[in-house]
Short mmCIF file of C-alpha atoms and ligand atoms in Angstrom, two decimals:
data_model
loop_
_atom_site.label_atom_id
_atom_site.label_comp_id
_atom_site.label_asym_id
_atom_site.label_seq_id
_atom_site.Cartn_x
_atom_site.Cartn_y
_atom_site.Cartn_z
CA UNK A 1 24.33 19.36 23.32
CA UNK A 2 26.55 18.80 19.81
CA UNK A 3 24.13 17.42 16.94
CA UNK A 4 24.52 14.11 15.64
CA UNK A 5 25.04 13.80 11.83
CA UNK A 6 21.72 12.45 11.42
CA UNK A 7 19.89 15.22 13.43
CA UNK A 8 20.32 18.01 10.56
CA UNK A 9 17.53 18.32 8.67
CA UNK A 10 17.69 16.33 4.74
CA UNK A 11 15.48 16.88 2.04
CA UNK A 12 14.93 13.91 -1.31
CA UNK A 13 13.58 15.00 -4.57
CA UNK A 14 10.31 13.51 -5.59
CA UNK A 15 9.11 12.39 -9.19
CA UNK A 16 5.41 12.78 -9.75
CA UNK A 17 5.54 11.34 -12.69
CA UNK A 18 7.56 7.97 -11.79
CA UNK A 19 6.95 7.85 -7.78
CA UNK A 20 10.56 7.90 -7.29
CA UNK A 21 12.70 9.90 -4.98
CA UNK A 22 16.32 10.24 -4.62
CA UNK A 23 18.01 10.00 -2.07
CA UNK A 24 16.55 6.75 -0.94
CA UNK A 25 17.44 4.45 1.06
CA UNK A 26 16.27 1.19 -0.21
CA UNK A 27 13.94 0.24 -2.96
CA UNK A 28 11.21 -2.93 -2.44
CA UNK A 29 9.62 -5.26 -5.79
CA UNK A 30 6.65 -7.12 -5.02
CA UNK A 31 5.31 -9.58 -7.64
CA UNK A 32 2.26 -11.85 -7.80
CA UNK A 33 4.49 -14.68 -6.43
CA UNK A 34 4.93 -12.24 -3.16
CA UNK A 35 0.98 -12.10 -3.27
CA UNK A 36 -0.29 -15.55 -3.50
CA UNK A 37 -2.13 -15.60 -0.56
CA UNK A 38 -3.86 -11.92 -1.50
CA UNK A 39 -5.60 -12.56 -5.10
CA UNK A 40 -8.87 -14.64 -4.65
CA UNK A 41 -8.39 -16.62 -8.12
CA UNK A 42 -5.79 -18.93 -7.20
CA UNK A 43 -5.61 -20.70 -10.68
CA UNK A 44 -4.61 -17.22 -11.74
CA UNK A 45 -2.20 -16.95 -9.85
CA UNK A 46 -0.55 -19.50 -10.94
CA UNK A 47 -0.99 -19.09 -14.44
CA UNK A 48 0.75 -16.02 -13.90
CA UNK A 49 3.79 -16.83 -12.01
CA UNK A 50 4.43 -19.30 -14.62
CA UNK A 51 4.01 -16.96 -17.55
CA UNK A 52 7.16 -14.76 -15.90
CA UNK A 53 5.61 -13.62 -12.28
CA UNK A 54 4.66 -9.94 -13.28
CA UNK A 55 5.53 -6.97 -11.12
CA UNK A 56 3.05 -5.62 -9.22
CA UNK A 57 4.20 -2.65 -6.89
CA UNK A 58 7.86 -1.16 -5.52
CA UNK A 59 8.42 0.66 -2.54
CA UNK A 60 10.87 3.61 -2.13
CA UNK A 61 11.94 4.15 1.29
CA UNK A 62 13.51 6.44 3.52
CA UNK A 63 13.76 6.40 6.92
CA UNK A 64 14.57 9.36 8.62
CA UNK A 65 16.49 8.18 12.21
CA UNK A 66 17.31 11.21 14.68
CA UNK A 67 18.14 10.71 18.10
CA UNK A 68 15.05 11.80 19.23
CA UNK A 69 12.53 10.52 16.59
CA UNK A 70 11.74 8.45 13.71
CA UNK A 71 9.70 9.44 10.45
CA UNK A 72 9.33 7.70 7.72
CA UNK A 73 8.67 8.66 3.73
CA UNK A 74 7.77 5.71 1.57
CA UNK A 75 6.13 6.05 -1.98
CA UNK A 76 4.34 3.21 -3.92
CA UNK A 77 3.81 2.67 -7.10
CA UNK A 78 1.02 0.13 -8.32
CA UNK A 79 1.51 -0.91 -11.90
CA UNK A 80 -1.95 -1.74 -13.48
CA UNK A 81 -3.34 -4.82 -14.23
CA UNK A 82 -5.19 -7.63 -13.07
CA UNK A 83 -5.05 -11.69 -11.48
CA UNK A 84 -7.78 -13.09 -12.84
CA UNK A 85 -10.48 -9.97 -12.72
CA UNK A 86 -8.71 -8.48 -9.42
CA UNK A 87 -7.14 -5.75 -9.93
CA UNK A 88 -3.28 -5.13 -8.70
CA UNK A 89 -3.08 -4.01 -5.03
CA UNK A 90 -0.61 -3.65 -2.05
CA UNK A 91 -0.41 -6.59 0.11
CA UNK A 92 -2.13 -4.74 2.85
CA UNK A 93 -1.36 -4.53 6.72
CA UNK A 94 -2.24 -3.12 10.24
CA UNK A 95 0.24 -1.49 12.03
CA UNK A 96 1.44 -3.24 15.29
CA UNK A 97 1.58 -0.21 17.39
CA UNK A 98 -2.36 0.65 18.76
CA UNK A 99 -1.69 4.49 18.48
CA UNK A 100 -0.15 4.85 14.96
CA UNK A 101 -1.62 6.67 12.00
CA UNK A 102 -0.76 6.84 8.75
CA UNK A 103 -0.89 9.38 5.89
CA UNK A 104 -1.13 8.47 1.65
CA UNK A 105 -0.98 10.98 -1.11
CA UNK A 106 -2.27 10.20 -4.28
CA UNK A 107 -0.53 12.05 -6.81
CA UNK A 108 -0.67 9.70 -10.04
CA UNK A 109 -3.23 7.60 -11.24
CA UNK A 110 -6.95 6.19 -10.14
CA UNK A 111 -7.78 4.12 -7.17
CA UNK A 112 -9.55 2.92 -3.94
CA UNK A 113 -7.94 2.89 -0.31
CA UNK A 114 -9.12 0.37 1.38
CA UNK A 115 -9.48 0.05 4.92
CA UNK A 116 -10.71 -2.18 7.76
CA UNK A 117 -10.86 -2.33 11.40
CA UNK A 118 -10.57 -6.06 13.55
CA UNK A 119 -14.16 -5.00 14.33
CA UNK A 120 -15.09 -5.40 10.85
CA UNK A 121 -15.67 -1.77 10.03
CA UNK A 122 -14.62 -1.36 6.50
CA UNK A 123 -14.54 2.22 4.70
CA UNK A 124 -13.38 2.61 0.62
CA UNK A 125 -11.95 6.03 -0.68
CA UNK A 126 -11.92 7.19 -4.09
CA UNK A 127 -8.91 8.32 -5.52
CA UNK A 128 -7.84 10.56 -7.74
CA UNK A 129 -4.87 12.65 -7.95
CA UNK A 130 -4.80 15.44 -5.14
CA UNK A 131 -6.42 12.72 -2.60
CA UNK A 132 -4.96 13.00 0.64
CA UNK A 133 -6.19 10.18 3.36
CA UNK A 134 -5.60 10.23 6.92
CA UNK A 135 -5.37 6.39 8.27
CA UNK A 136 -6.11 6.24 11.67
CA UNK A 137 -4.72 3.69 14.12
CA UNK A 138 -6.07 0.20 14.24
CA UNK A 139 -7.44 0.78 10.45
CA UNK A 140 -5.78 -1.96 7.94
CA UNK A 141 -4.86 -0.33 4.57
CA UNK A 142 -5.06 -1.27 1.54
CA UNK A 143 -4.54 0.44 -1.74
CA UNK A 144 -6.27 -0.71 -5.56
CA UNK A 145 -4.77 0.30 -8.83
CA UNK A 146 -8.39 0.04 -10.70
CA UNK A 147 -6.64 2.63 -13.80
CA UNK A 148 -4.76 2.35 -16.95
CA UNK A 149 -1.68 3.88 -15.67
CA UNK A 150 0.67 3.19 -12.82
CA UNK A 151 -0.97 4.76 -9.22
CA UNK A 152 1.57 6.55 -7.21
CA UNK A 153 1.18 7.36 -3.36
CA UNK A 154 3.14 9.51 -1.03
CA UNK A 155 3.36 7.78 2.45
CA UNK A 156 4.42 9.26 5.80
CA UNK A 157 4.26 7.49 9.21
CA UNK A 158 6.27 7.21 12.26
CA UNK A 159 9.05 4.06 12.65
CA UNK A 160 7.06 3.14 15.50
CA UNK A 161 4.62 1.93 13.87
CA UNK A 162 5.77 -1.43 12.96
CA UNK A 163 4.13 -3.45 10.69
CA UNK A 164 2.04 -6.88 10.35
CA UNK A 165 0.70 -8.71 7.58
CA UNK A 166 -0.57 -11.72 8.80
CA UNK A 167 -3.89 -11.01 9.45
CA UNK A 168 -5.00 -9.32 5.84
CA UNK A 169 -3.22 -12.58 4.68
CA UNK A 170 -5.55 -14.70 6.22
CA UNK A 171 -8.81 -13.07 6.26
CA UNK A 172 -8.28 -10.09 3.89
CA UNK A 173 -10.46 -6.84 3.18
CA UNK A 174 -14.44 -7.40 3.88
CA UNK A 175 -14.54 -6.48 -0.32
CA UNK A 176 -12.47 -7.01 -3.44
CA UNK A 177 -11.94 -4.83 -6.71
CA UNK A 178 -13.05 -6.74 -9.42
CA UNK A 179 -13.28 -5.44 -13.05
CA UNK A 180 -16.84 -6.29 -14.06
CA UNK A 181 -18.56 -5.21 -17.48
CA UNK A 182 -15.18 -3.31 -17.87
CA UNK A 183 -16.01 -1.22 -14.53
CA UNK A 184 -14.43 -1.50 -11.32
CA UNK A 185 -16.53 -3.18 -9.09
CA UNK A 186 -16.47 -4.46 -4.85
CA UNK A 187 -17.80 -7.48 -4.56
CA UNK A 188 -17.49 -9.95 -0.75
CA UNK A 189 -14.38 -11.37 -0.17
CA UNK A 190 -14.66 -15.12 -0.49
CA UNK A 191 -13.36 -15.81 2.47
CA UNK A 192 -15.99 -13.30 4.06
CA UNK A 193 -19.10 -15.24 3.04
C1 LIG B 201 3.74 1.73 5.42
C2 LIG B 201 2.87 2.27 4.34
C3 LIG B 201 3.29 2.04 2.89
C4 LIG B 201 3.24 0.55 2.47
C5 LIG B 201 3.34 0.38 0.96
C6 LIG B 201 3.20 -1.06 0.49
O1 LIG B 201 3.14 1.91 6.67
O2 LIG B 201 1.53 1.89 4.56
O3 LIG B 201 4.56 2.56 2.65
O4 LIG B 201 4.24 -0.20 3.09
O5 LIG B 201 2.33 1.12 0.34
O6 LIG B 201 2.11 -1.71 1.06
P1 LIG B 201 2.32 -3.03 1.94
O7 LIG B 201 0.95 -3.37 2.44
O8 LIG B 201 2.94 -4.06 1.06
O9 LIG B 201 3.27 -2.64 3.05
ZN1 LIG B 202 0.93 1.49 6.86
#
């Protein structure tokens, strides 16, 4: 059978340093006012948005469509900062499929991923660069710039996966990263208590 264009095999050229890869398909900017619903200290929030609605990640995509299967790259980068005393995080999600993992890549920066089942199991990994973490299905992920510098990840997972946001929206993560005494700290979710 004749190959399709998009069945020969591509490579992109990754940036350690910025998180950025070229070719890409699309890029993604989410700010605080993207977030509102995420950061626990509302009037922070606000304050924020006003002040000029900061940057707080961008997405770099790729999706890699053959006839037979769909992979996808994605890499992150988390500027750092803070709302209030929380520090700058993805919005967070669960994939809609039952059976699909996920894997991240630290390469740049210092961090947590966090992640949560509907059960209410909730596991935190360190990160540092090097840190590979696989995300197994049914696990919500999160990830937590708690550095100085930008936090890059390296993301692969399969189109299938879909994704939903609705839930972390509402309830969010069982903890939150909170700088406290100038150390990152968990503390309960508000919403959790
Ligand atoms: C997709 C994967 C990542 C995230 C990205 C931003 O399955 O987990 O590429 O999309 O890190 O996070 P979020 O929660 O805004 O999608
Ligand atoms: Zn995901």
């Amino acid at each position: 059978m004749a190959l399709k264009k998009e069945d020969y095999p591509i490579s992109v050229q990754f940036d350690f340093n910025t998180g950025v890869f070229e070719p890409q398909e699309k890029s993604v900017e989410r700010k605080v006012s993207d977030m509102v619903k995420m950061f626990h200290d509302k009037t922070a929030v606000e304050s924020m948005i006003k002040a000029g609605d900061p940057l707080v990640y961008e997405i770099f995509y790729y999706g890699f469509k053959t006839s037979a299967s769909d992979m996808a790259l994605g890499t992150t980068r988390i500027q750092p900062g803070k709302v209030g005393d929380e520090y700058y995080m993805t919005k967070g999600h669960f994939h809609e499929a039952f059976d699909q993992p996920e894997i991240y890549f630290c390469v740049k920066g210092e961090g947590y991923l966090l992640m949560e089942t509907r059960e209410g199991e909730f596991q935190a990994e360190k990160w540092t660069p090097g840190t590979i973490s696989h995300i197994p299905p049914m696990w919500a992920h999160r990830v937590v710039n708690t550095g100085k510098e930008p936090l890059v990840f390296v993301a692969t997972y399969h189109l299938a996966a879909g994704h939903t946001y609705t839930e972390v929206e509402e309830k969010g993560f069982l903890k939150c990263l909170v700088e406290k005494d100038g150390k990152a700290t968990f503390v309960l979710n508000d919403k959790r208590k």
